[in-house]
Amino acid sequence: MLTAPNADGRPLFAAKDINAFYLEHCPKIFPRVKRGPLGLLKSIKGPKYNGKYLHSVVRKQLGETRVSQALQNIVVPAFDIKLLQPIIFSRYDAQSDVSKDALLSDVCISTSAAPTYLPGHHFETTDKHGKPRAFNLIDGGVAANNPTLLAMTHVSKQILMGNNDFFPIKPADYGKFLILSLGTGSAKLTEMSRDVSYQLQISIAPGHGSDFMGQFIASGPFLPDWPWPTQKV
């Protein structure tokens, strides 16, 4: 929303407006869920929240704005649960590949579809020949939880392609890259996390490493295979 244009071609939201927006809509996006047997049954059957209110708010705010219309260069990761691969949306890609020029609302809904919390999102675009392209997406954090490297790779690609928007440096000259990473605070080291760290050290100690690493490596390929429900539009 910070890069989406309003009717005057200015950003739809200023950074200072985001907090108020979240506080206003958060209770309806993440309503209280039932506890007890019924709540447990619902959590087994599908995601914790249906996402309907979130979808309606995002579509209302972004309307028919597409990725190529963003006011600044953006890189938004998502993960396709049918193709089992990351899908990256960017303004540069959208300008050269019409099938990646999706509605910003669809991209935002997709990249926020955290597994077990919100349903996956299905939508379609068309390529330059009119052939439909289907997307079945969930949260990009599945593949790129920290998108910093993703952004750096994207910039390097544009430099290699001779994009005049970037200073002519070597694509891998990362010492000249300036990254401003805005997070949501820092984690506190609690007694429990120290215990976990201790257990982690024990797990990878001689004689135990194979069990720990085996579980870690083996679990990776199966994470995307979970049957996350997708909503069609």
XYZ file of C-alpha atoms in Angstrom:
233
model
C 0.000 0.000 0.000
C 2.995 2.281 0.436
C 3.782 1.981 -3.271
C 0.243 1.792 -4.649
C -0.913 5.064 -6.276
C -4.026 6.941 -5.263
C -6.195 8.977 -7.657
C -3.619 11.795 -7.604
C -0.678 9.523 -8.345
C 0.610 9.773 -4.792
C 1.162 6.830 -2.402
C -2.098 5.367 -1.168
C -0.730 5.252 2.364
C 2.041 7.043 4.216
C 4.154 4.999 6.612
C 2.580 6.786 9.572
C -0.881 5.575 8.471
C -0.068 1.868 8.552
C -0.262 1.478 12.324
C -3.738 3.022 12.497
C -4.887 0.871 9.565
C -3.691 -2.283 11.308
C -5.279 -1.407 14.648
C -8.580 -0.632 12.947
C -8.834 -3.795 10.889
C -6.837 -6.336 12.885
C -9.748 -7.481 15.137
C -11.796 -8.360 12.046
C -8.927 -9.903 10.101
C -7.948 -12.078 13.061
C -11.153 -12.545 15.084
C -11.222 -14.613 18.214
C -11.573 -18.298 17.472
C -13.530 -20.868 19.386
C -11.652 -22.928 21.913
C -12.332 -26.444 23.058
C -13.326 -29.426 20.874
C -15.064 -27.297 18.205
C -12.074 -25.006 17.824
C -9.737 -27.983 17.591
C -11.914 -29.610 14.935
C -11.929 -26.407 12.880
C -8.137 -26.101 13.065
C -7.795 -29.641 11.727
C -10.194 -29.019 8.854
C -8.552 -25.850 7.570
C -6.816 -22.540 8.297
C -7.465 -20.670 11.517
C -9.020 -17.656 9.737
C -11.074 -17.575 6.526
C -9.432 -14.389 5.221
C -12.690 -12.990 3.806
C -12.470 -9.658 5.592
C -8.785 -9.263 4.732
C -9.525 -9.946 1.076
C -12.380 -7.424 0.986
C -10.281 -4.681 2.605
C -7.297 -5.256 0.315
C -9.464 -5.290 -2.815
C -11.282 -2.145 -1.713
C -8.027 -0.283 -1.107
C -6.111 -1.450 -4.188
C -8.945 -1.759 -6.691
C -7.721 -2.530 -10.221
C -4.133 -1.383 -9.606
C -1.581 -3.771 -11.068
C 2.012 -4.593 -10.178
C 3.367 -2.557 -13.113
C 1.624 0.539 -11.750
C 3.506 0.555 -8.441
C 5.158 3.894 -7.748
C 8.460 2.249 -6.828
C 10.245 -0.955 -7.726
C 8.869 -3.801 -5.656
C 9.774 -7.470 -5.197
C 7.082 -9.646 -3.615
C 7.653 -13.381 -2.999
C 4.959 -16.059 -2.961
C 4.994 -19.849 -3.245
C 2.968 -21.908 -5.707
C 1.709 -25.068 -3.992
C 0.916 -26.812 -7.291
C 4.197 -26.077 -9.034
C 6.130 -26.379 -5.750
C 8.312 -23.402 -6.539
C 8.649 -19.742 -5.545
C 6.832 -17.148 -7.621
C 8.332 -13.663 -7.544
C 6.338 -10.599 -8.548
C 8.196 -7.393 -9.364
C 7.484 -4.212 -11.242
C 10.312 -4.925 -13.672
C 9.021 -8.406 -14.474
C 5.459 -7.108 -14.825
C 6.599 -4.551 -17.405
C 8.165 -7.236 -19.594
C 5.863 -10.200 -18.888
C 2.150 -9.414 -18.926
C 1.350 -12.727 -17.196
C 3.212 -11.447 -14.114
C 1.324 -8.137 -14.174
C -1.266 -9.327 -11.686
C -3.582 -7.209 -9.604
C -1.748 -5.867 -6.583
C -4.642 -7.084 -4.448
C -4.100 -10.675 -5.607
C -0.367 -10.416 -4.928
C -0.899 -8.959 -1.447
C -3.479 -11.598 -0.537
C -1.150 -14.340 -1.778
C 2.005 -13.236 0.003
C 0.098 -12.848 3.286
C -1.522 -16.298 3.126
C 0.477 -17.812 5.963
C -0.048 -21.598 6.153
C -2.414 -22.748 8.926
C -3.562 -19.139 9.477
C -5.044 -18.010 6.156
C -6.189 -19.918 3.058
C -4.070 -20.055 -0.060
C -5.121 -17.855 -2.944
C -5.982 -18.825 -6.519
C -6.155 -16.394 -9.411
C -5.380 -16.264 -13.109
C -3.740 -13.874 -15.532
C -3.168 -14.067 -19.284
C 0.038 -13.915 -21.292
C 0.621 -11.763 -24.365
C -1.070 -14.411 -26.523
C -4.173 -14.502 -24.343
C -3.306 -17.874 -22.827
C -4.401 -18.134 -19.173
C -1.831 -18.623 -16.448
C -3.009 -19.991 -13.095
C -1.479 -19.201 -9.725
C -2.112 -21.185 -6.527
C -0.156 -19.256 -3.944
C 0.650 -19.103 -0.262
C 2.912 -16.935 1.861
C 6.258 -16.169 0.248
C 7.936 -16.748 3.600
C 7.766 -20.471 2.837
C 10.575 -19.917 0.332
C 12.007 -16.521 1.302
C 11.282 -15.690 4.918
C 13.943 -12.969 4.750
C 13.593 -11.443 1.262
C 16.816 -9.412 1.489
C 18.808 -11.852 -0.634
C 15.905 -12.034 -3.046
C 15.960 -8.261 -3.536
C 19.747 -8.259 -3.981
C 19.491 -11.011 -6.592
C 16.792 -9.091 -8.423
C 18.895 -5.924 -8.494
C 21.913 -7.894 -9.718
C 19.791 -9.321 -12.532
C 18.750 -5.836 -13.616
C 22.374 -4.651 -13.575
C 23.389 -7.605 -15.761
C 20.605 -6.698 -18.181
C 21.980 -3.158 -18.434
C 19.043 -1.453 -16.724
C 19.756 2.277 -16.634
C 17.937 2.642 -13.324
C 21.030 1.278 -11.592
C 24.542 2.617 -11.291
C 26.886 0.620 -13.548
C 28.662 -1.558 -11.007
C 29.519 -5.216 -11.037
C 26.364 -7.266 -10.272
C 28.032 -9.134 -7.394
C 29.751 -6.073 -5.892
C 27.564 -6.315 -2.792
C 29.864 -4.031 -0.834
C 28.221 -1.135 -2.674
C 24.672 -2.249 -1.873
C 22.855 -0.321 0.862
C 20.071 -2.282 2.580
C 17.511 -0.758 4.916
C 15.774 -3.652 6.645
C 12.620 -2.711 8.559
C 11.496 -5.444 10.943
C 8.874 -5.786 13.636
C 11.156 -5.595 16.647
C 13.701 -7.911 18.193
C 13.086 -11.180 19.995
C 13.683 -11.481 23.704
C 15.888 -14.283 24.946
C 13.702 -16.046 27.472
C 14.518 -18.930 29.750
C 12.705 -21.273 27.399
C 14.694 -20.148 24.362
C 17.931 -20.730 26.289
C 16.764 -24.240 27.059
C 16.011 -24.789 23.394
C 19.469 -23.522 22.457
C 20.983 -25.948 24.943
C 18.951 -28.798 23.520
C 20.033 -27.788 20.048
C 23.677 -28.006 21.071
C 23.048 -31.448 22.514
C 21.229 -32.551 19.378
C 24.143 -31.787 17.092
C 26.756 -33.161 19.455
C 28.808 -36.164 18.270
C 26.578 -39.174 17.998
C 23.388 -37.145 17.750
C 23.922 -34.952 14.702
C 22.580 -37.410 12.182
C 19.195 -37.573 13.923
C 18.796 -33.798 14.107
C 20.054 -33.030 10.605
C 18.134 -35.939 9.142
C 14.860 -34.597 10.525
C 15.661 -31.082 9.314
C 16.600 -32.131 5.788
C 13.827 -34.691 5.419
C 11.110 -32.266 6.517
C 11.955 -29.640 3.886
C 10.453 -31.242 0.770
C 7.232 -32.133 2.557
C 6.370 -28.709 3.907
C 4.918 -27.386 0.627
C 3.015 -30.627 0.041
C 0.532 -29.953 2.827
C -2.946 -29.657 1.208
C -3.493 -25.959 1.925
C -6.952 -24.942 0.676
C -7.009 -22.270 -2.015
C -9.809 -19.828 -2.671
C -10.774 -19.115 -6.231
C -11.804 -15.668 -7.388
